[in-house]
Short mmCIF file of C-alpha atoms and ligand atoms in Angstrom, two decimals:
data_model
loop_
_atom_site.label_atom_id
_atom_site.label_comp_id
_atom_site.label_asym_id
_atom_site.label_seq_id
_atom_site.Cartn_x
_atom_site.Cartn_y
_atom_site.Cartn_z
CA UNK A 1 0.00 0.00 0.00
CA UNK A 2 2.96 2.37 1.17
CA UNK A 3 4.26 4.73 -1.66
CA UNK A 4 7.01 5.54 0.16
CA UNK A 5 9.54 2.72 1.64
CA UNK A 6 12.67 3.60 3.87
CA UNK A 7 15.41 2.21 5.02
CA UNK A 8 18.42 3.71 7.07
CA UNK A 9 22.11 2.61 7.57
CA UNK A 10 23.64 3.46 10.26
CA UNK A 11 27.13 3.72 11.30
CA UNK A 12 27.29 1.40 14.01
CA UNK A 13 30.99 1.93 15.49
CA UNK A 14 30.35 5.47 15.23
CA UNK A 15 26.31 5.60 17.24
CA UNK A 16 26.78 6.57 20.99
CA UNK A 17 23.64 4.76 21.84
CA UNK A 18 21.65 8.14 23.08
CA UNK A 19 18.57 7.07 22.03
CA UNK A 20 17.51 10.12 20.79
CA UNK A 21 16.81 8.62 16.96
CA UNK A 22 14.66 5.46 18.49
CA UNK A 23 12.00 7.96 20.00
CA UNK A 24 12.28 10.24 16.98
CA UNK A 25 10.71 7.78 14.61
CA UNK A 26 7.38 7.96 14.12
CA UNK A 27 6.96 4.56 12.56
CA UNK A 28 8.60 2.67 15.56
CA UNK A 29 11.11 1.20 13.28
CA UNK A 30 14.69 1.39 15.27
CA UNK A 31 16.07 0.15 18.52
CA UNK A 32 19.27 0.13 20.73
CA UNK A 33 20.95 -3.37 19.77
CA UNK A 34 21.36 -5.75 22.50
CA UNK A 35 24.79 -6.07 21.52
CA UNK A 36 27.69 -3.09 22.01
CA UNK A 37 29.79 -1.79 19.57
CA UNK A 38 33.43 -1.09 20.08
CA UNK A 39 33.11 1.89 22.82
CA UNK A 40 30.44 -0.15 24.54
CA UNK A 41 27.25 1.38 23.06
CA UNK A 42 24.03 -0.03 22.51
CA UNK A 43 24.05 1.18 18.38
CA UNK A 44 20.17 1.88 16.95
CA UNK A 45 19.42 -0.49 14.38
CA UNK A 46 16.30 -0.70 12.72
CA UNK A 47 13.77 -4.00 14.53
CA UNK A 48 11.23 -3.33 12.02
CA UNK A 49 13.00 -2.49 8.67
CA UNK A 50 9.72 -2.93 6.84
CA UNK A 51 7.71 -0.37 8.56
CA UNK A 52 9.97 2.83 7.57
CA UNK A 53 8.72 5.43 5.65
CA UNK A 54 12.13 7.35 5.02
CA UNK A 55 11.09 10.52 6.57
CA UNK A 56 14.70 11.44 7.74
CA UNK A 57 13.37 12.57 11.29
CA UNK A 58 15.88 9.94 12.96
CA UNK A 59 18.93 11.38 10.59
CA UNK A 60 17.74 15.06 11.73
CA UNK A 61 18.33 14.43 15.54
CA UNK A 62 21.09 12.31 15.33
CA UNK A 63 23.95 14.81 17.13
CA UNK A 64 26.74 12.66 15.78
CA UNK A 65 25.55 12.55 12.24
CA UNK A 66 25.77 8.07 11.89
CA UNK A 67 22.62 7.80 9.82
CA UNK A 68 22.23 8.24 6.32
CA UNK A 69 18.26 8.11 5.01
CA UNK A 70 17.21 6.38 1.86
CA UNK A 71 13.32 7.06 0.27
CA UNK A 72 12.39 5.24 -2.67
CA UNK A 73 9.03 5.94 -4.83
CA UNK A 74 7.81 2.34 -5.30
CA UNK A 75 4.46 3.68 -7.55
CA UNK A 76 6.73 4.09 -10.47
CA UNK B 1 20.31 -7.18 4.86
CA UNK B 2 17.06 -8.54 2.57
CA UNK B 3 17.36 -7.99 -0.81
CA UNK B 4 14.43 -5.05 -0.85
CA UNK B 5 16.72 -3.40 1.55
CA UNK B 6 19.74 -3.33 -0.71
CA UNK B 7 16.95 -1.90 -3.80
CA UNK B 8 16.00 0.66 -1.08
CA UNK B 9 19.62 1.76 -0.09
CA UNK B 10 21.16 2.57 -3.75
CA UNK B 11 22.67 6.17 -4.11
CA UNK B 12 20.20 7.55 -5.61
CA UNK B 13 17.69 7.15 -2.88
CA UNK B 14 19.50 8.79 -0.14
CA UNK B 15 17.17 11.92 1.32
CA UNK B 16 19.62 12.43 4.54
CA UNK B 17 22.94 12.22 5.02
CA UNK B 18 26.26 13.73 6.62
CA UNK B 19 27.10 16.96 4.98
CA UNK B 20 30.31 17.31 3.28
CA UNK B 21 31.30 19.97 5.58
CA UNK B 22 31.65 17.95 8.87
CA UNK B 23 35.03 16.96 9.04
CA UNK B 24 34.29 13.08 9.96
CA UNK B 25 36.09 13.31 13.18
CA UNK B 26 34.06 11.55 15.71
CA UNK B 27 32.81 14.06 17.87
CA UNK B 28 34.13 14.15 21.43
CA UNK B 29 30.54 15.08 23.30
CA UNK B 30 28.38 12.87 25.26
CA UNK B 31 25.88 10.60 23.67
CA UNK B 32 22.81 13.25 22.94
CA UNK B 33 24.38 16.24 23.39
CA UNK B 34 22.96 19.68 21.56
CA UNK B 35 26.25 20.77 20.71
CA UNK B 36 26.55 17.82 17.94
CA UNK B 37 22.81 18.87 16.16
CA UNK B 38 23.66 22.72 16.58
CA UNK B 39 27.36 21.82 14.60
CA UNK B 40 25.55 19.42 12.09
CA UNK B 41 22.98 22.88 11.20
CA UNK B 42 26.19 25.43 10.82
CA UNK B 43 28.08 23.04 8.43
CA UNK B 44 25.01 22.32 6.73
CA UNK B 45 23.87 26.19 6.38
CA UNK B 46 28.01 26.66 5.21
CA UNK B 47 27.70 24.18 2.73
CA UNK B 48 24.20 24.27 0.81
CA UNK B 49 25.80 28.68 1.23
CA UNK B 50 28.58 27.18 -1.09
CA UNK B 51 30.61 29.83 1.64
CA UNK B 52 32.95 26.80 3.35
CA UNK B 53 36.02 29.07 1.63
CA UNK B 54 34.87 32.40 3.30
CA UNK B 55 33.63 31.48 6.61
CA UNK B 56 35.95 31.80 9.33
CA UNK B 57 34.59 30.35 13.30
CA UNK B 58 35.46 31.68 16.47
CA UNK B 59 35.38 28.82 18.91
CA UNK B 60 35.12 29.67 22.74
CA UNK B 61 36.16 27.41 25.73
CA UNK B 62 33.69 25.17 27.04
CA UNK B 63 32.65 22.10 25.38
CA UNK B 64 32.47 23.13 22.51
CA UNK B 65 36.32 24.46 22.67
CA UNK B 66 37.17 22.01 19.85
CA UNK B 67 34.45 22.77 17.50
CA UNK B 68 37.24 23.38 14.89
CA UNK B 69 37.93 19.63 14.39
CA UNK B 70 34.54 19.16 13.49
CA UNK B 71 33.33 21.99 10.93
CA UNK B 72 35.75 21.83 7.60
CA UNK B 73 36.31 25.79 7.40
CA UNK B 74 38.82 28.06 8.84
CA UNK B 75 38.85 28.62 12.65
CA UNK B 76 40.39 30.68 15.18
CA UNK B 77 40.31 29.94 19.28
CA UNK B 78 39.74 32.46 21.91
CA UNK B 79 40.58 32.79 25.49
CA UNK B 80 37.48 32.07 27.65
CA UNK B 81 34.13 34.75 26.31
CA UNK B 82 36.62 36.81 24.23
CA UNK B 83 34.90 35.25 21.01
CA UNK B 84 33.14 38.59 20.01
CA UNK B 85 36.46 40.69 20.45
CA UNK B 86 38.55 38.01 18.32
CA UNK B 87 35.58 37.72 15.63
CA UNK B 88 35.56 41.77 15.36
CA UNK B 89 39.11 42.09 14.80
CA UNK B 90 38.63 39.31 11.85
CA UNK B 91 35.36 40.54 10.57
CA UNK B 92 37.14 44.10 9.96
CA UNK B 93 40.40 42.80 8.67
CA UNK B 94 38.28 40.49 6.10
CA UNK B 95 34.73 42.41 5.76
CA UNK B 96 34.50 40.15 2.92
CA UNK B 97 34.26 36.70 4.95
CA UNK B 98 31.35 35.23 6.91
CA UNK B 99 32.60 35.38 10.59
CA UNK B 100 30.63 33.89 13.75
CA UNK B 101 31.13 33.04 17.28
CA UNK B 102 30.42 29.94 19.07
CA UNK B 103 29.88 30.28 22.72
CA UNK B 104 28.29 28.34 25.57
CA UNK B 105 26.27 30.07 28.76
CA UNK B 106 29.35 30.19 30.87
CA UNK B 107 31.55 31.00 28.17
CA UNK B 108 29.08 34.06 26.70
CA UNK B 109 26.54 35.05 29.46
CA UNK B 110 29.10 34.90 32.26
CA UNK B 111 32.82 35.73 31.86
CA UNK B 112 32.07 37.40 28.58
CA UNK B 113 29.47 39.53 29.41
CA UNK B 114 31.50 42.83 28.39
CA UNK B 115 32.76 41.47 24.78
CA UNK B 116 29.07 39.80 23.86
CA UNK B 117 27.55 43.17 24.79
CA UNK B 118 30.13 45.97 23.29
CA UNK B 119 30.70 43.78 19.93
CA UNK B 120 26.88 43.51 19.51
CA UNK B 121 26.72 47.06 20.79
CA UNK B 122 29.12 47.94 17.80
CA UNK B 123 26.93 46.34 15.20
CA UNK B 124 29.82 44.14 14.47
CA UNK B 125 28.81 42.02 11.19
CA UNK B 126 29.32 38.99 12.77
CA UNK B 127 26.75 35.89 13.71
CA UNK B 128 26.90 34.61 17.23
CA UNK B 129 25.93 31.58 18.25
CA UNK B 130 25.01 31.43 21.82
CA UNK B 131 24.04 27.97 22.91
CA UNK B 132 22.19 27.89 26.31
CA UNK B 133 22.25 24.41 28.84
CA UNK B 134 21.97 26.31 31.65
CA UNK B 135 24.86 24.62 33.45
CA UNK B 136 29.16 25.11 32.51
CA UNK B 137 29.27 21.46 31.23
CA UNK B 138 32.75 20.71 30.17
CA UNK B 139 34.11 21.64 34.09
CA UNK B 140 31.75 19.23 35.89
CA UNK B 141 28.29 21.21 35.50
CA UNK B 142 28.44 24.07 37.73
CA UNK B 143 25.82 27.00 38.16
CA UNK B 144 25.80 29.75 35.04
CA UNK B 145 23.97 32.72 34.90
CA UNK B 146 21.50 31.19 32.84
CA UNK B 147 21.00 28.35 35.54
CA UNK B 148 17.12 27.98 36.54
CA UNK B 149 16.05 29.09 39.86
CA UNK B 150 16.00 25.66 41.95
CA UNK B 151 17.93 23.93 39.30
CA UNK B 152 20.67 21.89 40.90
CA UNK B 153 24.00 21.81 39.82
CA UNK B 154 27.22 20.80 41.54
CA UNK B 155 27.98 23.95 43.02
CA UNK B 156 23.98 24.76 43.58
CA UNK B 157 23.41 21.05 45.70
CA UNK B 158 20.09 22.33 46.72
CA UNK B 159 19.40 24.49 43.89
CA UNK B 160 19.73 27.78 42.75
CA UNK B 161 18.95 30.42 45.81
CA UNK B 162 18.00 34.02 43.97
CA UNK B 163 18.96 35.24 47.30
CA UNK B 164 22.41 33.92 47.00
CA UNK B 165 22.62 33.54 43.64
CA UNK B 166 20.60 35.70 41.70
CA UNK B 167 18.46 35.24 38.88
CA UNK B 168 18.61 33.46 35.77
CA UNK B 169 19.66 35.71 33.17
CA UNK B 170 18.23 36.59 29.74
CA UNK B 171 20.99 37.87 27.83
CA UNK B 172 19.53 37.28 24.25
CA UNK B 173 16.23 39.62 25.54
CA UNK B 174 19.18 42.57 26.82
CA UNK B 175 21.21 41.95 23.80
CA UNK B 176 18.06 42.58 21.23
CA UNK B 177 17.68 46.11 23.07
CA UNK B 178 20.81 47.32 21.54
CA UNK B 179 20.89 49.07 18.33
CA UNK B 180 23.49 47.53 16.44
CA UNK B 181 21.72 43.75 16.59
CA UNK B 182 19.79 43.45 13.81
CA UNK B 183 18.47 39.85 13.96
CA UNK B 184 17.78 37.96 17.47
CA UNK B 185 16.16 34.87 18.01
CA UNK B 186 15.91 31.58 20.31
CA UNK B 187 15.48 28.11 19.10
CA UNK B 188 15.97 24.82 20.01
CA UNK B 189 17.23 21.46 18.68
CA UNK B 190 14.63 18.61 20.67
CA UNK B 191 12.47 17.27 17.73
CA UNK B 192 12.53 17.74 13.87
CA UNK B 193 10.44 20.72 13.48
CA UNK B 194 12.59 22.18 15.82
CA UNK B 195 15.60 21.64 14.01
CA UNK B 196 14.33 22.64 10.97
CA UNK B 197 13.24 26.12 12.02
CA UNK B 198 16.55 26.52 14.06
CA UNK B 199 18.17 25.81 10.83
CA UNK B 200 16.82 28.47 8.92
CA UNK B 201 17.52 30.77 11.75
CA UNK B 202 21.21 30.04 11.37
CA UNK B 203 20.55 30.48 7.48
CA UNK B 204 19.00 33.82 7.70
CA UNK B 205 21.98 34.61 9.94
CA UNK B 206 24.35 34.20 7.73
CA UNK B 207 22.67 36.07 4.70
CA UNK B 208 22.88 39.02 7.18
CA UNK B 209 26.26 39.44 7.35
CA UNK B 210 26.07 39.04 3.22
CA UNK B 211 23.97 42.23 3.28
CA UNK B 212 25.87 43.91 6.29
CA UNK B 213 23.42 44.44 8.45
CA UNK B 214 25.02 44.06 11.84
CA UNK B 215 25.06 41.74 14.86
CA UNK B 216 22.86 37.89 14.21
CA UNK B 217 21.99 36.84 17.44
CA UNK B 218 21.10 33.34 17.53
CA UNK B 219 20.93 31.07 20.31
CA UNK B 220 19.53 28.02 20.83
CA UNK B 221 18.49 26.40 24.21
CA UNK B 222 20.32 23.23 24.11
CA UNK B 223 20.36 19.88 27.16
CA UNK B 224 23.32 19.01 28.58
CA UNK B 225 22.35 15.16 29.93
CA UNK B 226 26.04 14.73 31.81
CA UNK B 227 25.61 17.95 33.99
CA UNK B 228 22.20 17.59 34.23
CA UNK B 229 22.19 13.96 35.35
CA UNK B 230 19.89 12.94 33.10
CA UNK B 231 19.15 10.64 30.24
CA UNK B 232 19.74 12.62 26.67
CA UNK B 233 15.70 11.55 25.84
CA UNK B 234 14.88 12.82 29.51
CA UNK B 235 16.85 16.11 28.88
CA UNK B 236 14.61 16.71 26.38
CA UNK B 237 11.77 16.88 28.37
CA UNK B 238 13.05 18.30 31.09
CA UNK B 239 14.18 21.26 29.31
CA UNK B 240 10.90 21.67 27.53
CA UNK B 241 8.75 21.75 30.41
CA UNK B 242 11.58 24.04 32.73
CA UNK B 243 13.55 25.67 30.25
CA UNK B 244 11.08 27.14 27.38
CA UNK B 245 9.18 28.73 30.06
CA UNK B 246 12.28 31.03 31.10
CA UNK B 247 13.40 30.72 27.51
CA UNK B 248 10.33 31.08 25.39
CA UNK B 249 11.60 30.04 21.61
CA UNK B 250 10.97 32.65 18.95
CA UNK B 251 12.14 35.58 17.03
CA UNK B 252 12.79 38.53 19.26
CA UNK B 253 14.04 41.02 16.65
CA UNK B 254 14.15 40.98 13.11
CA UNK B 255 15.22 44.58 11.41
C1 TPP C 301 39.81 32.17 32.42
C2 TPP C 301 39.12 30.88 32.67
N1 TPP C 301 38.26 30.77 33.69
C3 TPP C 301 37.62 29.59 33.92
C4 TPP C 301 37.84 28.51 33.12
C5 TPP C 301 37.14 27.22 33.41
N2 TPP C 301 36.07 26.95 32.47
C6 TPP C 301 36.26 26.19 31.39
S1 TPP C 301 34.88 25.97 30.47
C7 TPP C 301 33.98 26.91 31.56
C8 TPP C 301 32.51 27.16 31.37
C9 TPP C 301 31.91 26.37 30.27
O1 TPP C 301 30.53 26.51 30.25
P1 TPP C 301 29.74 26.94 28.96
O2 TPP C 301 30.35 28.13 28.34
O3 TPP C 301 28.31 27.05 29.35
O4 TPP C 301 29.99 25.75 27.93
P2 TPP C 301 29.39 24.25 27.91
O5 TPP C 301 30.52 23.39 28.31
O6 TPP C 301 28.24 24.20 28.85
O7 TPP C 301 28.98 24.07 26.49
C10 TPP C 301 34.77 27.38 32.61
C11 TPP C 301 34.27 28.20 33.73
C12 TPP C 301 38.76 28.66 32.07
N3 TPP C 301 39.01 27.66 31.22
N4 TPP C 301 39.38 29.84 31.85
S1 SF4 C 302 13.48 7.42 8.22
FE1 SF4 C 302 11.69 7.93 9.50
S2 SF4 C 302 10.52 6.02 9.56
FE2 SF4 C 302 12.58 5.46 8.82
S3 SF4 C 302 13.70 4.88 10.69
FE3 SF4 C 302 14.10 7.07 10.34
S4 SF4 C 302 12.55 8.13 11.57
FE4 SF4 C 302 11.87 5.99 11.34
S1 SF4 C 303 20.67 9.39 17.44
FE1 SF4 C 303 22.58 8.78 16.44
S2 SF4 C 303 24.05 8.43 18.09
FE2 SF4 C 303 22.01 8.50 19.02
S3 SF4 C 303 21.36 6.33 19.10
FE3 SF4 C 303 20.58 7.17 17.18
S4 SF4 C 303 22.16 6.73 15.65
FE4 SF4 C 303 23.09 6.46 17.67
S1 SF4 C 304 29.18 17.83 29.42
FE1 SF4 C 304 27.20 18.51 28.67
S2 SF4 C 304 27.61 20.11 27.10
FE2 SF4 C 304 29.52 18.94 27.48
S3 SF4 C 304 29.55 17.31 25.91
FE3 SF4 C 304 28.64 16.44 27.77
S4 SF4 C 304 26.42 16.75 27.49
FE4 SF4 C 304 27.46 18.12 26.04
MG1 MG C 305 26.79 25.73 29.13
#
């Protein structure tokens, strides 16, 4: 049904864990990972890849700049 | 990943990323800190400018001291609030370059009262950027002017006293009743439309000093989760419901 699907990547080594992306998203799509990444963070990844829209509000809020945003048109 | 997630993820469909003008260094704040948004909006407002050439920072101590290995542009370093003197002399030497300060409470509001006040005063065509946690975070969060009144802080254990301590000061409301500021405004960085608004504040800074029209006051009220004790997603809150009523968010001045 979706016109729009998302997906993010984000730079796992780099995420500080802060949480601040997970509560941004309006589509519930990311999490803190159970597992750490090298400096001991709990990286956001997305749980629920399939719900994202690509609106770029967890990129926007993300102070240390790990996520890139990817949109895609699939009524084409 | 699933193969719709590698169709999704091609080049071409990327809406957000890292601007260009962010040096890559990983950034030496705390998880959720303002100060990493705020320097994410001024390399973003340099580089869609096309002005990274003829922009020139003035970075003040605090946190934010080492803002220079973050933003890809020229940069100077000032002793502690003398941003606005250092920024004048550069402005005048090179009235042709974009110049702005970058200043924390403590940094601005307190020990650099007299330079924030005479350089905006002046009219100096500069933009400062005056970000306000209420707290000095990089020495272990003690009280700054800016502090709220029972807001605790390591050298306010039982919060701030007005009878000891004074009041919380609004320096952005003083500094928009001098003639030589042309554009002052508070903003914050806590949700998307929030960002987006502060970022055209910073953009409409910047054209300022393009058409010379004096001092760009802009700061933005900003958490600082390590000195407030607090989770970054709690900070949030906290300063929305304690901070914007102090610090209501919104143009104050715009000549
Ligand atoms: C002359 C001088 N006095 C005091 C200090 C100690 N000092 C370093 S940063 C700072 C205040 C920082 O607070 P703020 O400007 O609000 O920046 P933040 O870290 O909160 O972003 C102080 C008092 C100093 N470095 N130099
Ligand atoms: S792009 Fe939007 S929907 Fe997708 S993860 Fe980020 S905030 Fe959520
Ligand atoms: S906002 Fe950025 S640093 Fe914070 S958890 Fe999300 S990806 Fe990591
Ligand atoms: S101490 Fe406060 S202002 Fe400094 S980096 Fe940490 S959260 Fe940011
Ligand atoms: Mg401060």
């Amino acid at each position: 049904m979706a016109k729009y699907r998302g997906a993010v990547i984000v730079d796992a080594e780099r995420c500080k864990g802060c949480n601040l992306c997970v509560v941004a998203c309006p589509a519930g799509v990311l999490t803190l990972a159970r597992e750490v990444n090298g400096k001991g963070y709990h990286y956001s990844e997305m749980a629920r890849p399939e719900e994202c829209i690509g609106c770029a509000n967890c990129g926007l809020v993300c102070p240390d700049a790990v996520i890139t945003v990817y949109r895609m048109n699939t009524k084409q | 990943m699933t193969a719709e997630i590698t169709e999704i993820t091609r080049e071409e469909h990327i809406v957000y990323r890292k601007t260009p003008a962010l040096t890559g260094n990983v950034m030496h704040y705390c998880p959720g800190c303002s100060h990493g948004v705020i320097h994410k909006l001024v390399a973003e407002v340099i580089e869609e400018a096309g002005i990274r050439d003829k922009t020139i920072g003035v970075s003040p101590v605090g946190c934010s001291v080492l803002a220079y290995n973050y933003i890809d542009i020229d940069w100077a370093e000032a002793a502690h609030g003398r941003a606005p003197a250092v920024a004048t002399g550069i402005s005048r030497l090179h009235p042709e370059k974009y110049v702005f300060t970058y200043q924390g409470d403590g940094d601005l509001a307190s020990i650099g009262t007299a330079e924030v006040m005479h350089a905006c005063n002046r009219g100096e065509n500069i933009v400062i950027i005056f970000v306000n946690n209420a707290i000095y975070g990089m020495t272990g969060g003690q009280m700054a002017p800016t502090t709220l009144v029972g807001q605790v802080t390591s050298t306010t254990p039982r919060g701030r006293d007005v009878k000891l301590n004074g009041f919380p000061m609004k320096i952005t409301e003083l500094l928009a009743q001098l003639d030589g500021t042309t554009y002052v405004t508070r903003q914050a960085v806590h949700t998307p439309p929030a960002i987006r608004k502060a970022k055209n504040a910073l953009r409409k800074a910047f054209e300022n000093t393009k058409k010379d029209k004096g001092t760009s006051f802009v700061e933005i009220v900003g958490t600082c989760s390590s000195g407030w004790k607090m989770t970054p997603v709690e900070a949030n809150r906290w300063m929305v419901e304690n901070m914007f009523p102090k610090y209501p968010l919104g143009d104050i001045k715009d000549i």
